[in-house]
Amino acid sequence: MSIQEIDIGSGTMPVSVDDENRVVLIDQRALPQSLSYFDASKFEDMLYAIKHMVVRGAPSIGVAGAFGLAGYAVSITSEGKSLSREDFLKQLEKARIEIQETRPTAVNLMWETDGIYNKARELVEAESELSPGQIAERLFESARQTMDEHVRKNRKLSEYGCDFIPKDPSILTHCNAGSLAACGWGTALGVIRSAKIRGYSPTVFVDETRPRSQGARLTMWELKEDGIPSKLICDSMAGYVMANKLIDLVIVGADRIAMNGDTANKIGTYNLAVLAKYHDIPFYVAAPLSTFDRNLEEGSGIPIEHRDLDEVINVNGASITVKDAEAFNPAFDVTPASLITAIFTEVGVLRPDFKDSIAKALA
Ligand code: MRU
């Protein structure tokens, strides 16, 4: 069955570039109430958009960061500005660090922006006839290619993932690892979308994912767009759902995977993995290779982003607790590799021993 035969859409592109090379983001803060757009062509606006989650989800943040840095390169070399190649690289290096500090856990941001910076350095060193302005144009083109490759990679890993799920699966997922998060198609949701295209009949339990409610707002929206049956649950209901045999498997995305398979993902993922182990339910992670951190042996070294306490204290702008309440808001947790059944990637499905299978996949 071909994709065109089923009206499932190809997912929503969270990042796009218009005819005048303006970088436009879907404002994910406004969903599901409205589908609105945010112009992130200016460097400062892209920094704001990543930090404040206009764009979010590790792979989408990576692509947005690549455009942020490449767009910055274009802006400092645009007409009338003369810049030496050395100063060009220095300014780019400063901007790269600034972008990378916006969301510290999602390693795709480091991976993609390092890629843009390293390309700039190579071009400066190797192609002496290119001006900084010409190099900047190539960097922008490179960011565009990165974006275009995401859908292909996500579809590939989704196909591999489908081989591991039953024909009429009931699936639990957490946060949003759909096309909005993964720059097209999706990772965890990509597998579910591909399963539907295969002719399977997936149904999905969606964790609301407090405090930012990515499950309730974004995953529910994407599943509805695709006509895939879904039920929203509060995060605290996952144990009940598993104990009552209402799901066959769990699939989540990832923000950073260490070389031993330990996986950082949205806070609450670890709880699900422990519950799944207890109930003997497969726990799958779906992620592109750009989510693996080649410099990190194990998960204890993953930096965990802590966010504004207001996210916990307030719901829809109104306090849900006592006046002057203290709170705690780690945005991610790390699931030990021992709780993970398999990792779906674009080069195949990785199984334990993850140290070995990850090293082979990245080689
Ligand atoms: O804080 P967010 O919304 O950027 O966190 C996103 C997640 O944790 C996703 O589940 C993860 O990035 C995987 S996205 C394919």
GROMACS .gro file of C-alpha atoms and ligand atoms in nm:
model
  378
    1MET     CA    1   0.000   0.000   0.000
    2SER     CA    2   0.152   0.336  -0.094
    3ILE     CA    3   0.145   0.643   0.125
    4GLN     CA    4  -0.073   0.831  -0.124
    5GLU     CA    5  -0.348   0.571  -0.091
    6ILE     CA    6  -0.419   0.665   0.269
    7ASP     CA    7  -0.523   1.012   0.369
    8ILE     CA    8  -0.294   1.043   0.665
    9GLY     CA    9  -0.095   1.356   0.577
   10SER     CA   10   0.279   1.361   0.603
   11GLY     CA   11   0.286   1.539   0.931
   12THR     CA   12   0.330   1.909   0.990
   13MET     CA   13   0.663   2.078   0.921
   14PRO     CA   14   0.747   2.283   1.232
   15VAL     CA   15   1.026   2.470   1.050
   16SER     CA   16   1.004   2.613   0.699
   17VAL     CA   17   1.179   2.865   0.477
   18ASP     CA   18   0.984   3.099   0.251
   19ASP     CA   19   1.079   3.237  -0.092
   20GLU     CA   20   1.271   3.522   0.066
   21ASN     CA   21   1.469   3.286   0.290
   22ARG     CA   22   1.273   3.386   0.600
   23VAL     CA   23   1.273   3.107   0.860
   24VAL     CA   24   0.919   3.050   0.983
   25LEU     CA   25   0.824   2.829   1.278
   26ILE     CA   26   0.489   2.688   1.378
   27ASP     CA   27   0.423   2.846   1.716
   28GLN     CA   28   0.380   2.526   1.918
   29ARG     CA   29   0.279   2.725   2.225
   30ALA     CA   30  -0.048   2.816   2.055
   31LEU     CA   31  -0.155   2.462   1.959
   32PRO     CA   32  -0.410   2.309   1.961
   33GLN     CA   33  -0.620   2.626   1.986
   34SER     CA   34  -0.462   2.792   1.684
   35LEU     CA   35  -0.214   2.714   1.410
   36SER     CA   36  -0.003   3.028   1.403
   37TYR     CA   37   0.346   3.115   1.283
   38PHE     CA   38   0.653   3.284   1.427
   39ASP     CA   39   0.913   3.459   1.213
   40ALA     CA   40   1.250   3.347   1.350
   41SER     CA   41   1.468   3.492   1.074
   42LYS     CA   42   1.651   3.723   1.315
   43PHE     CA   43   1.908   3.554   1.537
   44GLU     CA   44   1.765   3.697   1.861
   45ASP     CA   45   1.418   3.578   1.765
   46MET     CA   46   1.547   3.226   1.699
   47LEU     CA   47   1.719   3.223   2.041
   48TYR     CA   48   1.390   3.327   2.201
   49ALA     CA   49   1.193   3.070   2.000
   50ILE     CA   50   1.412   2.779   2.109
   51LYS     CA   51   1.437   2.885   2.474
   52HIS     CA   52   1.066   2.955   2.512
   53MET     CA   53   0.953   2.646   2.319
   54VAL     CA   54   0.794   2.810   2.017
   55VAL     CA   55   0.985   2.526   1.851
   56ARG     CA   56   1.058   2.218   2.059
   57GLY     CA   57   1.143   1.849   2.040
   58ALA     CA   58   1.508   1.753   2.006
   59PRO     CA   59   1.534   1.706   1.625
   60SER     CA   60   1.324   2.015   1.547
   61ILE     CA   61   1.534   2.221   1.789
   62GLY     CA   62   1.845   2.094   1.608
   63VAL     CA   63   1.717   2.206   1.267
   64ALA     CA   64   1.599   2.541   1.407
   65GLY     CA   65   1.943   2.590   1.562
   66ALA     CA   66   2.113   2.515   1.229
   67PHE     CA   67   1.900   2.782   1.060
   68GLY     CA   68   1.965   3.020   1.350
   69LEU     CA   69   2.342   2.991   1.309
   70ALA     CA   70   2.342   2.990   0.928
   71GLY     CA   71   2.102   3.286   0.925
   72TYR     CA   72   2.333   3.467   1.165
   73ALA     CA   73   2.624   3.404   0.925
   74VAL     CA   74   2.419   3.556   0.642
   75SER     CA   75   2.324   3.859   0.853
   76ILE     CA   76   2.682   3.949   0.951
   77THR     CA   77   2.803   3.922   0.592
   78SER     CA   78   2.509   4.081   0.410
   79GLU     CA   79   2.560   4.366   0.164
   80GLY     CA   80   2.780   4.649   0.274
   81LYS     CA   81   2.937   4.463   0.567
   82SER     CA   82   3.300   4.371   0.523
   83LEU     CA   83   3.438   4.110   0.756
   84SER     CA   84   3.768   3.920   0.756
   85ARG     CA   85   3.743   3.541   0.741
   86GLU     CA   86   3.895   3.519   1.092
   87ASP     CA   87   3.642   3.762   1.240
   88PHE     CA   88   3.364   3.580   1.059
   89LEU     CA   89   3.462   3.254   1.231
   90LYS     CA   90   3.506   3.423   1.570
   91GLN     CA   91   3.158   3.575   1.559
   92LEU     CA   92   3.010   3.247   1.444
   93GLU     CA   93   3.174   3.064   1.733
   94LYS     CA   94   3.021   3.310   1.981
   95ALA     CA   95   2.677   3.267   1.825
   96ARG     CA   96   2.710   2.889   1.827
   97ILE     CA   97   2.770   2.890   2.203
   98GLU     CA   98   2.477   3.123   2.259
   99ILE     CA   99   2.240   2.895   2.066
  100GLN     CA  100   2.366   2.582   2.238
  101GLU     CA  101   2.297   2.730   2.580
  102THR     CA  102   1.925   2.780   2.507
  103ARG     CA  103   1.825   2.412   2.562
  104PRO     CA  104   2.105   2.209   2.719
  105THR     CA  105   1.960   1.855   2.714
  106ALA     CA  106   1.865   1.804   2.349
  107VAL     CA  107   2.193   1.697   2.193
  108ASN     CA  108   2.062   1.744   1.838
  109LEU     CA  109   2.104   2.117   1.894
  110MET     CA  110   2.477   2.072   1.958
  111TRP     CA  111   2.509   1.820   1.676
  112GLU     CA  112   2.348   2.040   1.409
  113THR     CA  113   2.506   2.371   1.514
  114ASP     CA  114   2.850   2.208   1.546
  115GLY     CA  115   2.790   2.076   1.193
  116ILE     CA  116   2.724   2.429   1.060
  117TYR     CA  117   3.022   2.576   1.243
  118ASN     CA  118   3.259   2.299   1.134
  119LYS     CA  119   3.147   2.343   0.775
  120ALA     CA  120   3.223   2.715   0.799
  121ARG     CA  121   3.570   2.642   0.933
  122GLU     CA  122   3.640   2.385   0.661
  123LEU     CA  123   3.533   2.629   0.390
  124VAL     CA  124   3.743   2.908   0.540
  125GLU     CA  125   4.046   2.681   0.553
  126ALA     CA  126   4.003   2.497   0.224
  127GLU     CA  127   3.839   2.735  -0.023
  128SER     CA  128   4.038   3.055  -0.011
  129GLU     CA  129   3.851   3.212  -0.303
  130LEU     CA  130   3.516   3.211  -0.114
  131SER     CA  131   3.417   3.531   0.066
  132PRO     CA  132   3.247   3.506   0.410
  133GLY     CA  133   2.921   3.604   0.237
  134GLN     CA  134   2.950   3.313  -0.007
  135ILE     CA  135   3.036   3.078   0.279
  136ALA     CA  136   2.729   3.200   0.468
  137GLU     CA  137   2.508   3.116   0.170
  138ARG     CA  138   2.646   2.762   0.164
  139LEU     CA  139   2.578   2.726   0.536
  140PHE     CA  140   2.217   2.825   0.484
  141GLU     CA  141   2.190   2.567   0.207
  142SER     CA  142   2.337   2.309   0.440
  143ALA     CA  143   2.071   2.387   0.706
  144ARG     CA  144   1.805   2.345   0.439
  145GLN     CA  145   1.945   2.002   0.346
  146THR     CA  146   1.946   1.895   0.712
  147MET     CA  147   1.578   1.985   0.733
  148ASP     CA  148   1.491   1.796   0.415
  149GLU     CA  149   1.670   1.483   0.536
  150HIS     CA  150   1.468   1.457   0.856
  151VAL     CA  151   1.148   1.328   0.701
  152ARG     CA  152   1.343   1.060   0.511
  153LYS     CA  153   1.529   0.949   0.826
  154ASN     CA  154   1.217   0.949   1.041
  155ARG     CA  155   1.023   0.746   0.788
  156LYS     CA  156   1.304   0.496   0.771
  157LEU     CA  157   1.327   0.447   1.146
  158SER     CA  158   0.948   0.428   1.163
  159GLU     CA  159   0.947   0.145   0.910
  160TYR     CA  160   1.203  -0.048   1.114
  161GLY     CA  161   0.999   0.017   1.429
  162CYS     CA  162   0.681  -0.117   1.270
  163ASP     CA  163   0.838  -0.461   1.238
  164PHE     CA  164   0.836  -0.478   1.618
  165ILE     CA  165   0.474  -0.403   1.689
  166PRO     CA  166   0.163  -0.620   1.663
  167LYS     CA  167  -0.102  -0.558   1.397
  168ASP     CA  168  -0.361  -0.394   1.619
  169PRO     CA  169  -0.146  -0.246   1.891
  170SER     CA  170  -0.254  -0.040   2.187
  171ILE     CA  171   0.037   0.197   2.250
  172LEU     CA  172   0.125   0.433   2.532
  173THR     CA  173   0.336   0.740   2.446
  174HIS     CA  174   0.467   1.036   2.642
  175CYS     CA  175   0.528   1.400   2.549
  176ASN     CA  176   0.525   1.474   2.176
  177ALA     CA  177   0.759   1.286   1.946
  178GLY     CA  178   0.561   1.355   1.632
  179SER     CA  179   0.621   1.564   1.324
  180LEU     CA  180   0.622   1.883   1.532
  181ALA     CA  181   0.907   1.755   1.748
  182ALA     CA  182   1.108   1.563   1.489
  183CYS     CA  183   1.094   1.807   1.198
  184GLY     CA  184   0.849   1.606   0.993
  185TRP     CA  185   0.686   1.263   1.020
  186GLY     CA  186   0.793   1.191   1.376
  187THR     CA  187   0.988   0.932   1.573
  188ALA     CA  188   0.760   0.762   1.831
  189LEU     CA  189   0.452   0.901   1.652
  190GLY     CA  190   0.622   0.828   1.321
  191VAL     CA  191   0.616   0.457   1.403
  192ILE     CA  192   0.245   0.483   1.482
  193ARG     CA  193   0.178   0.677   1.161
  194SER     CA  194   0.374   0.422   0.954
  195ALA     CA  195   0.186   0.138   1.127
  196LYS     CA  196  -0.142   0.289   1.010
  197ILE     CA  197  -0.007   0.314   0.654
  198ARG     CA  198   0.089  -0.052   0.670
  199GLY     CA  199  -0.275  -0.133   0.733
  200TYR     CA  200  -0.243  -0.186   1.108
  201SER     CA  201  -0.498  -0.035   1.344
  202PRO     CA  202  -0.304   0.139   1.622
  203THR     CA  203  -0.481   0.300   1.916
  204VAL     CA  204  -0.291   0.530   2.147
  205PHE     CA  205  -0.299   0.627   2.513
  206VAL     CA  206  -0.142   0.972   2.543
  207ASP     CA  207   0.018   1.093   2.867
  208GLU     CA  208  -0.078   1.457   2.920
  209THR     CA  209   0.289   1.534   3.008
  210ARG     CA  210   0.280   1.795   3.281
  211PRO     CA  211   0.397   2.064   3.319
  212ARG     CA  212   0.398   2.181   2.953
  213SER     CA  213   0.127   1.936   2.839
  214GLN     CA  214   0.294   1.840   2.511
  215GLY     CA  215   0.094   1.515   2.509
  216ALA     CA  216  -0.244   1.679   2.566
  217ARG     CA  217  -0.184   1.971   2.330
  218LEU     CA  218   0.043   1.841   2.054
  219THR     CA  219   0.029   1.461   2.039
  220MET     CA  220  -0.350   1.460   2.068
  221TRP     CA  221  -0.363   1.722   1.790
  222GLU     CA  222  -0.135   1.525   1.557
  223LEU     CA  223  -0.322   1.198   1.615
  224LYS     CA  224  -0.654   1.367   1.551
  225GLU     CA  225  -0.522   1.516   1.225
  226ASP     CA  226  -0.422   1.164   1.118
  227GLY     CA  227  -0.746   1.000   1.228
  228ILE     CA  228  -0.569   0.766   1.470
  229PRO     CA  229  -0.786   0.680   1.774
  230SER     CA  230  -0.637   0.818   2.093
  231LYS     CA  231  -0.724   0.859   2.460
  232LEU     CA  232  -0.573   1.127   2.681
  233ILE     CA  233  -0.468   1.020   3.032
  234CYS     CA  234  -0.315   1.205   3.325
  235ASP     CA  235   0.048   1.105   3.380
  236SER     CA  236  -0.052   0.938   3.708
  237MET     CA  237  -0.281   0.688   3.528
  238ALA     CA  238  -0.009   0.494   3.344
  239GLY     CA  239   0.022   0.230   3.618
  240TYR     CA  240  -0.352   0.163   3.610
  241VAL     CA  241  -0.345   0.134   3.230
  242MET     CA  242  -0.061  -0.118   3.242
  243ALA     CA  243  -0.193  -0.321   3.536
  244ASN     CA  244  -0.527  -0.358   3.356
  245LYS     CA  245  -0.354  -0.480   3.039
  246LEU     CA  246  -0.484  -0.191   2.831
  247ILE     CA  247  -0.159  -0.144   2.638
  248ASP     CA  248   0.080  -0.372   2.448
  249LEU     CA  249   0.384  -0.148   2.437
  250VAL     CA  250   0.532   0.193   2.514
  251ILE     CA  251   0.712   0.407   2.252
  252VAL     CA  252   0.882   0.736   2.334
  253GLY     CA  253   1.127   0.970   2.163
  254ALA     CA  254   1.461   1.085   2.304
  255ASP     CA  255   1.653   1.406   2.363
  256ARG     CA  256   1.995   1.249   2.415
  257ILE     CA  257   2.116   0.890   2.419
  258ALA     CA  258   2.451   0.800   2.577
  259MET     CA  259   2.680   0.541   2.418
  260ASN     CA  260   2.555   0.272   2.660
  261GLY     CA  261   2.188   0.335   2.568
  262ASP     CA  262   2.087   0.543   2.874
  263THR     CA  263   1.824   0.779   2.736
  264ALA     CA  264   1.720   1.130   2.837
  265ASN     CA  265   1.364   1.217   2.746
  266LYS     CA  266   1.081   1.430   2.881
  267ILE     CA  267   1.035   1.412   3.257
  268GLY     CA  268   0.813   1.116   3.342
  269THR     CA  269   0.962   0.882   3.082
  270TYR     CA  270   1.166   0.703   3.349
  271ASN     CA  271   0.849   0.636   3.553
  272LEU     CA  272   0.694   0.469   3.248
  273ALA     CA  273   1.002   0.254   3.186
  274VAL     CA  274   1.003   0.127   3.545
  275LEU     CA  275   0.631   0.049   3.526
  276ALA     CA  276   0.672  -0.123   3.190
  277LYS     CA  277   0.950  -0.345   3.326
  278TYR     CA  278   0.735  -0.441   3.625
  279HIS     CA  279   0.442  -0.530   3.398
  280ASP     CA  280   0.661  -0.703   3.140
  281ILE     CA  281   0.560  -0.462   2.862
  282PRO     CA  282   0.811  -0.374   2.585
  283PHE     CA  283   0.954  -0.024   2.616
  284TYR     CA  284   1.082   0.121   2.287
  285VAL     CA  285   1.276   0.439   2.211
  286ALA     CA  286   1.261   0.590   1.859
  287ALA     CA  287   1.533   0.840   1.764
  288PRO     CA  288   1.758   0.941   1.473
  289LEU     CA  289   2.135   0.895   1.503
  290SER     CA  290   2.172   1.272   1.563
  291THR     CA  291   2.024   1.208   1.911
  292PHE     CA  292   2.318   0.989   2.017
  293ASP     CA  293   2.595   1.164   2.209
  294ARG     CA  294   2.923   1.022   2.089
  295ASN     CA  295   3.108   1.197   2.373
  296LEU     CA  296   2.910   1.047   2.657
  297GLU     CA  297   2.963   0.697   2.786
  298GLU     CA  298   2.662   0.687   3.015
  299GLY     CA  299   2.351   0.880   3.109
  300SER     CA  300   2.476   1.024   3.439
  301GLY     CA  301   2.667   1.287   3.238
  302ILE     CA  302   2.360   1.419   3.054
  303PRO     CA  303   2.289   1.781   3.154
  304ILE     CA  304   1.930   1.811   3.272
  305GLU     CA  305   1.753   2.137   3.195
  306HIS     CA  306   1.566   2.289   3.490
  307ARG     CA  307   1.295   2.532   3.385
  308ASP     CA  308   1.097   2.816   3.534
  309LEU     CA  309   0.906   2.712   3.848
  310ASP     CA  310   0.598   2.895   3.720
  311GLU     CA  311   0.549   2.605   3.478
  312VAL     CA  312   0.469   2.383   3.779
  313ILE     CA  313   0.293   2.639   3.994
  314ASN     CA  314   0.058   2.779   3.728
  315VAL     CA  315  -0.187   2.621   3.487
  316ASN     CA  316  -0.320   2.848   3.213
  317GLY     CA  317  -0.171   3.146   3.390
  318ALA     CA  318  -0.345   3.080   3.724
  319SER     CA  319  -0.178   2.941   4.036
  320ILE     CA  320  -0.288   2.592   4.141
  321THR     CA  321  -0.119   2.603   4.479
  322VAL     CA  322  -0.059   2.810   4.791
  323LYS     CA  323   0.082   3.162   4.771
  324ASP     CA  324   0.465   3.167   4.751
  325ALA     CA  325   0.484   2.790   4.698
  326GLU     CA  326   0.827   2.648   4.622
  327ALA     CA  327   0.853   2.402   4.336
  328PHE     CA  328   1.098   2.185   4.145
  329ASN     CA  329   1.104   2.161   3.766
  330PRO     CA  330   1.353   1.927   3.599
  331ALA     CA  331   1.241   1.905   3.233
  332PHE     CA  332   1.397   1.566   3.155
  333ASP     CA  333   1.492   1.239   3.322
  334VAL     CA  334   1.726   0.958   3.222
  335THR     CA  335   1.597   0.607   3.162
  336PRO     CA  336   1.868   0.346   3.222
  337ALA     CA  337   1.946   0.128   2.921
  338SER     CA  338   1.853  -0.183   3.121
  339LEU     CA  339   1.485  -0.077   3.104
  340ILE     CA  340   1.483  -0.030   2.725
  341THR     CA  341   1.377  -0.316   2.498
  342ALA     CA  342   1.507  -0.169   2.171
  343ILE     CA  343   1.595   0.160   2.001
  344PHE     CA  344   1.455   0.232   1.653
  345THR     CA  345   1.694   0.434   1.432
  346GLU     CA  346   1.723   0.510   1.061
  347VAL     CA  347   1.998   0.250   1.023
  348GLY     CA  348   1.804  -0.029   1.195
  349VAL     CA  349   1.679  -0.150   1.531
  350LEU     CA  350   1.935  -0.154   1.811
  351ARG     CA  351   1.905  -0.424   2.078
  352PRO     CA  352   2.097  -0.488   2.400
  353ASP     CA  353   2.390  -0.503   2.451
  354PHE     CA  354   2.347  -0.135   2.352
  355LYS     CA  355   2.716  -0.047   2.395
  356ASP     CA  356   2.788  -0.285   2.115
  357SER     CA  357   2.487  -0.217   1.891
  358ILE     CA  358   2.518   0.164   1.924
  359ALA     CA  359   2.891   0.159   1.844
  360LYS     CA  360   2.820  -0.047   1.531
  361ALA     CA  361   2.534   0.180   1.423
  362LEU     CA  362   2.745   0.493   1.456
  363ALA     CA  363   3.055   0.344   1.294
  364MRU     O1  364   1.090   2.001   2.620
  364MRU     P1  365   1.054   1.945   2.487
  364MRU     O2  366   0.909   1.958   2.454
  364MRU     O3  367   1.144   1.996   2.377
  364MRU     O4  368   1.085   1.791   2.504
  364MRU     C1  369   1.062   1.703   2.398
  364MRU     C2  370   1.074   1.562   2.432
  364MRU     O5  371   1.113   1.523   2.538
  364MRU     C3  372   1.045   1.468   2.322
  364MRU     O6  373   0.982   1.354   2.367
  364MRU     C4  374   1.182   1.436   2.260
  364MRU     O7  375   1.245   1.554   2.218
  364MRU     C5  376   1.173   1.346   2.149
  364MRU     S1  377   1.121   1.431   2.008
  364MRU     C6  378   1.129   1.337   1.874
   0.00000   0.00000   0.00000
